[in-house]
Amino acid sequence: MDEINLRQKFLLILIIVTVSRNAISYSEDVAQSFRGLFTRHSNKRLSSIQADFVSNVSLDVCTGECVAAARFQCKSFSYDSIRRSCFLYAVNLNDPDVRLVDVEGRDHYETSYLKQFARLPSHEVRLMTSQSISSISPEECARRCILETRFKCRGFNYEHVVGQPVRCLLVESSPATGSQAAMTNEATDFYQKETEGAISSFINYGMGMLRPTITSEVYQRSVRGVTADGCAQRCLDETTFDCLSFDYVHEDDNRQNICHLSQYIAANVQGLVVDSVNPRHNHFERIERFLNYFYATPYAVIQGNNMKTFTKVTPNRCARLCMEEDAFVCRSFDYTVVPEATCLLSSKTSRDVGGLDTASGHVHHFEMKPLLDCGGNLTEPEGGFASPNWPRNYAHHENCVWNITTSRNKVIELRFTHFDLGLQSSDECSDEDDRLVVTDSGYRPYCVKPNTKTVTTKTNSVRLQFLSNAEVDAQGFRAFYRAEWTCNMLLKESPGEFASPKWPENYPSGSRCTWRITAPEGQRVHIVFTSFALEHHALGHCNEKLDHVRILDGGTVGSSLIGLYCGSRPSFAVVSSGQDVLVQFSSDNDPQASRPGFHAKFVFEAMNGSISDKDSRFINIGEGVEASKWQGTEEEDTRVVGSLLSSEDLLSARDESTSNGFRSAMWAVVTCLLLLVGALAVALFLVIRHYRRKINGEMEKSVDEDDSYPMESMPLQSIESSFRKNQFNNRVDLTGGAEAVAASCTVTSRNEDVATTFEEEKLPSASTALMHPRPPPRLHRPQSSYGKYHEDNVKNINVEDKTQV
């Protein structure tokens, strides 16, 4: 009877295993998620004998076979990429007398359950343990916690006391649940299982709290009586300030938990401090966008393997710098909180250097998570993707497809920080090579060449397929994409929009863009510039040698000019007279003159003003537009309508624009000079005429006065007063009658000064002048100053003259 029961159990196990194999085989997408539980060793196999063998399966299915193994505990497996064979093992490298052996075409995968835990060195959770196991590795302890079914294991303390066997202590509580704080203990490391809920968005830095500052309050809000997960949720939901961290106090003097929310992180306040009165508090910091791609290990460091250093950056900024590093493959970084918030990038991980060193200060280690996604649909305005298992080598027989789609009227710019698919044959896109195939919507597919840095699509949709063979592997690729505004495009239906490159960021120097907008027959184009900020031009006159927008009333470069626009302007509109408009944007090579640029929307309207409500489509009219389509017929390809601007047309437009601009500038300068000279001539003529009339009028007036009031009948005081007044105000002296005239007249223009002086010889006394009139003075060049002339005349009027009169 027992023998029958054993046979039945064995058959049941076989059925379960067979069903599980079939389930995994028909759902490789699910099996692919198991890759995160294993670490790959390229071109290696285990020296031990396998416990099971499965043939003609993919790598993902082999991974699932090891996870679902029921007859034995599968600790590792090897995969033959050439024969597509799977070798399952009941041992791993932690077992005695087991090592790796070099072999071509086979990769060995070790279980890595520790990836599912966050390690907190030199900390422990002091609660009654649910299970204690001695003399096992941290990897085995993590496996026990994950597979535990009698209670919900939330983590484990791993004791490594000198002189004693190591111990694995499984616990049902963790700081994330709020029931127990992580306390410091130099001989214990606490491993917290990946959490769920709001607390999973934070890193636990263990015992400590933000250092108080004198200038500002470190906490912006405090709440009592909430769990740690509730505190995390309040931080995520906070709207009055940007909550980046919180300190959680486990049961204060009133036996209440306290949640302190803050807009600061430890790097802002020179690290953490420990409250000696109540040390039951933990510090949590928010996992920002780029930190999501890294495993965090607080108070740990890789010694002596840093390749690039940055100071005064946040941990999130440091993570981004690591991801975008192109000089080497960055796999990890150390972050030092004090004294200068230092970021240390490295190409090594803890596995490469034999483990991490425990740091005594505020130093934390971050390692990049392997990117396991093999394809997907990407619709965000910007993002990134990489070959599977990045930043390590990709596996064999990969077939990954990414579909990237952005908003219409935009194109996709791909930027590769690294691109290495191994040795390539002379044939482009050969089936023998590992390759990344790019298919721009409606165009012939092509393969990305080695050492490629950027790829720009011609439409707003692109398909990328990565294929690897069974022979060799390589580092792979890391790419970032971004939706960019179109440049050199034909816009055919409304409503639509276009903008300068990289708007609303500053456009690059040396930009040349042309947009041709074509409306249906009988309609015109109405463009509204919603934002316009270009380089400022001197005197407010637009110069085509500097950054500008040129709008032509037609579809060719010879069309009449609507306007030339530059500088910063408020929103304005432009309406064409016909169905075509050509918009040209040009920026010079001065990067300091770069500005945000412009953004415009357009609609089609009938000649009577009604607006067309059709949707907009667009195609590229730049270089490569003449490339033959790889599928479809001319009738099906409705995107190519009307005449397109070829590369020669664009070049001709730029040359003509440059020459026209130079001629226009020269004519403008000549016109301004002529107008200036004419204005000066007119002004000089008016000034001379004014002073001539004034002098003649004064002279006639003086003569009239002399005729009416003879000098003989005037008192000497009146003669003397009249003399001084006329000499000072009019610079004309009529002493002694009209015949004795001494005057000085100066006429000045804007270009030169010309002075002509009527100089009188030394004048006689007043009585003598009256009795003996002299002829008019002769015209001489200036020989004496006006001051001397005035002084001589004053000396000739004395008291004796007064007696004689």
PDB file of N, CA, C and O in Angstrom, residues 15 20 75 98 107 113 120 131 193 210 219 237 242 267 307 377 380 554 592 626 668 688 734 774 776 781 784 797:
ATOM      1  N   ILE A  15       3.353  14.972 -13.019  1.00  0.00           N
ATOM      2  CA  ILE A  15       2.284  15.715 -13.697  1.00  0.00           C
ATOM      3  C   ILE A  15       2.413  17.207 -13.395  1.00  0.00           C
ATOM      4  O   ILE A  15       2.299  18.059 -14.286  1.00  0.00           O
ATOM      5  N   SER A  20       3.755  22.476 -15.142  1.00  0.00           N
ATOM      6  CA  SER A  20       4.473  23.726 -14.911  1.00  0.00           C
ATOM      7  C   SER A  20       5.405  24.048 -16.075  1.00  0.00           C
ATOM      8  O   SER A  20       5.553  25.183 -16.481  1.00  0.00           O
ATOM      9  N   LYS A  75      19.572  25.194  -7.059  1.00  0.00           N
ATOM     10  CA  LYS A  75      20.331  26.358  -6.620  1.00  0.00           C
ATOM     11  C   LYS A  75      20.988  27.114  -7.770  1.00  0.00           C
ATOM     12  O   LYS A  75      21.341  28.276  -7.613  1.00  0.00           O
ATOM     13  N   VAL A  98      33.010  23.000  -5.148  1.00  0.00           N
ATOM     14  CA  VAL A  98      32.287  23.389  -6.357  1.00  0.00           C
ATOM     15  C   VAL A  98      32.948  24.655  -6.918  1.00  0.00           C
ATOM     16  O   VAL A  98      33.200  25.613  -6.189  1.00  0.00           O
ATOM     17  N   ASP A 107      26.577  29.356 -20.464  1.00  0.00           N
ATOM     18  CA  ASP A 107      26.594  30.342 -19.386  1.00  0.00           C
ATOM     19  C   ASP A 107      26.021  29.723 -18.126  1.00  0.00           C
ATOM     20  O   ASP A 107      25.063  28.914 -18.192  1.00  0.00           O
ATOM     21  N   TYR A 113      18.813  35.351  -4.550  1.00  0.00           N
ATOM     22  CA  TYR A 113      17.642  35.748  -3.772  1.00  0.00           C
ATOM     23  C   TYR A 113      17.904  37.014  -2.967  1.00  0.00           C
ATOM     24  O   TYR A 113      16.971  37.727  -2.585  1.00  0.00           O
ATOM     25  N   LEU A 120      20.959  46.366   5.415  1.00  0.00           N
ATOM     26  CA  LEU A 120      21.267  47.473   6.309  1.00  0.00           C
ATOM     27  C   LEU A 120      22.393  47.017   7.229  1.00  0.00           C
ATOM     28  O   LEU A 120      22.154  46.393   8.276  1.00  0.00           O
ATOM     29  N   GLN A 131      12.375  31.966  13.554  1.00  0.00           N
ATOM     30  CA  GLN A 131      13.162  30.782  13.193  1.00  0.00           C
ATOM     31  C   GLN A 131      14.634  31.147  13.180  1.00  0.00           C
ATOM     32  O   GLN A 131      15.009  32.232  12.743  1.00  0.00           O
ATOM     33  N   LYS A 193      13.103  42.425   3.506  1.00  0.00           N
ATOM     34  CA  LYS A 193      12.475  41.973   2.272  1.00  0.00           C
ATOM     35  C   LYS A 193      11.813  43.149   1.568  1.00  0.00           C
ATOM     36  O   LYS A 193      11.344  44.097   2.204  1.00  0.00           O
ATOM     37  N   LEU A 210      17.554  63.620  11.183  1.00  0.00           N
ATOM     38  CA  LEU A 210      18.182  64.776  10.553  1.00  0.00           C
ATOM     39  C   LEU A 210      18.831  65.675  11.599  1.00  0.00           C
ATOM     40  O   LEU A 210      18.262  65.924  12.665  1.00  0.00           O
ATOM     41  N   TYR A 219      12.068  70.079  10.123  1.00  0.00           N
ATOM     42  CA  TYR A 219      10.793  69.393   9.941  1.00  0.00           C
ATOM     43  C   TYR A 219       9.710  70.407   9.599  1.00  0.00           C
ATOM     44  O   TYR A 219       9.571  71.433  10.263  1.00  0.00           O
ATOM     45  N   ASP A 237       1.961  62.271  -0.404  1.00  0.00           N
ATOM     46  CA  ASP A 237       0.766  63.062  -0.697  1.00  0.00           C
ATOM     47  C   ASP A 237       0.932  64.541  -0.358  1.00  0.00           C
ATOM     48  O   ASP A 237       0.026  65.334  -0.644  1.00  0.00           O
ATOM     49  N   ASP A 242       7.807  70.119  -0.858  1.00  0.00           N
ATOM     50  CA  ASP A 242       8.342  68.927  -1.521  1.00  0.00           C
ATOM     51  C   ASP A 242       8.952  68.017  -0.467  1.00  0.00           C
ATOM     52  O   ASP A 242      10.089  68.202  -0.034  1.00  0.00           O
ATOM     53  N   ALA A 267      22.063  64.902   3.191  1.00  0.00           N
ATOM     54  CA  ALA A 267      23.130  65.688   2.571  1.00  0.00           C
ATOM     55  C   ALA A 267      22.912  67.183   2.750  1.00  0.00           C
ATOM     56  O   ALA A 267      23.871  67.957   2.689  1.00  0.00           O
ATOM     57  N   MET A 307      36.196  55.948 -10.471  1.00  0.00           N
ATOM     58  CA  MET A 307      36.761  56.418 -11.729  1.00  0.00           C
ATOM     59  C   MET A 307      36.406  57.861 -12.055  1.00  0.00           C
ATOM     60  O   MET A 307      37.026  58.478 -12.906  1.00  0.00           O
ATOM     61  N   ASN A 377       6.414  48.862 -25.142  1.00  0.00           N
ATOM     62  CA  ASN A 377       5.826  50.027 -25.812  1.00  0.00           C
ATOM     63  C   ASN A 377       6.116  51.266 -24.975  1.00  0.00           C
ATOM     64  O   ASN A 377       5.705  51.359 -23.821  1.00  0.00           O
ATOM     65  N   GLU A 380       6.100  57.741 -23.456  1.00  0.00           N
ATOM     66  CA  GLU A 380       6.424  58.979 -22.747  1.00  0.00           C
ATOM     67  C   GLU A 380       7.235  59.913 -23.652  1.00  0.00           C
ATOM     68  O   GLU A 380       7.899  59.461 -24.585  1.00  0.00           O
ATOM     69  N   GLY A 554       4.364  81.822 -49.941  1.00  0.00           N
ATOM     70  CA  GLY A 554       4.364  80.857 -51.034  1.00  0.00           C
ATOM     71  C   GLY A 554       5.176  79.639 -50.663  1.00  0.00           C
ATOM     72  O   GLY A 554       5.801  79.582 -49.596  1.00  0.00           O
ATOM     73  N   GLN A 592      26.459  81.616 -27.289  1.00  0.00           N
ATOM     74  CA  GLN A 592      26.012  82.508 -26.230  1.00  0.00           C
ATOM     75  C   GLN A 592      24.767  83.282 -26.613  1.00  0.00           C
ATOM     76  O   GLN A 592      24.107  83.870 -25.771  1.00  0.00           O
ATOM     77  N   GLU A 626      14.105  61.197 -50.572  1.00  0.00           N
ATOM     78  CA  GLU A 626      13.994  60.488 -51.836  1.00  0.00           C
ATOM     79  C   GLU A 626      14.218  58.980 -51.701  1.00  0.00           C
ATOM     80  O   GLU A 626      14.169  58.255 -52.671  1.00  0.00           O
ATOM     81  N   ALA A 668      20.445  98.970 -46.808  1.00  0.00           N
ATOM     82  CA  ALA A 668      19.963  99.657 -45.614  1.00  0.00           C
ATOM     83  C   ALA A 668      21.020 100.617 -45.080  1.00  0.00           C
ATOM     84  O   ALA A 668      20.719 101.752 -44.677  1.00  0.00           O
ATOM     85  N   ILE A 688      22.320 128.516 -40.593  1.00  0.00           N
ATOM     86  CA  ILE A 688      22.979 129.671 -41.223  1.00  0.00           C
ATOM     87  C   ILE A 688      21.949 130.742 -41.578  1.00  0.00           C
ATOM     88  O   ILE A 688      22.147 131.948 -41.332  1.00  0.00           O
ATOM     89  N   LEU A 734      27.820 149.290 -31.866  1.00  0.00           N
ATOM     90  CA  LEU A 734      27.520 150.436 -32.731  1.00  0.00           C
ATOM     91  C   LEU A 734      27.954 151.744 -32.067  1.00  0.00           C
ATOM     92  O   LEU A 734      27.261 152.749 -32.129  1.00  0.00           O
ATOM     93  N   ARG A 774      34.322 157.252 -38.865  1.00  0.00           N
ATOM     94  CA  ARG A 774      35.310 156.516 -39.649  1.00  0.00           C
ATOM     95  C   ARG A 774      34.604 155.580 -40.618  1.00  0.00           C
ATOM     96  O   ARG A 774      33.474 155.179 -40.397  1.00  0.00           O
ATOM     97  N   PRO A 776      33.691 152.031 -42.651  1.00  0.00           N
ATOM     98  CA  PRO A 776      33.446 150.670 -42.110  1.00  0.00           C
ATOM     99  C   PRO A 776      34.728 149.865 -42.043  1.00  0.00           C
ATOM    100  O   PRO A 776      35.652 150.063 -42.840  1.00  0.00           O
ATOM    101  N   ARG A 781      40.953 137.815 -40.908  1.00  0.00           N
ATOM    102  CA  ARG A 781      40.925 136.548 -40.171  1.00  0.00           C
ATOM    103  C   ARG A 781      41.113 136.827 -38.680  1.00  0.00           C
ATOM    104  O   ARG A 781      41.702 137.849 -38.310  1.00  0.00           O
ATOM    105  N   SER A 784      42.699 138.420 -32.596  1.00  0.00           N
ATOM    106  CA  SER A 784      42.635 138.662 -31.155  1.00  0.00           C
ATOM    107  C   SER A 784      41.369 138.057 -30.598  1.00  0.00           C
ATOM    108  O   SER A 784      40.407 137.839 -31.308  1.00  0.00           O
ATOM    109  N   ILE A 797      36.517 154.378 -22.950  1.00  0.00           N
ATOM    110  CA  ILE A 797      35.429 155.195 -22.399  1.00  0.00           C
ATOM    111  C   ILE A 797      35.852 155.618 -21.008  1.00  0.00           C
ATOM    112  O   ILE A 797      35.913 154.780 -20.104  1.00  0.00           O
TER     113      ILE A 797
END
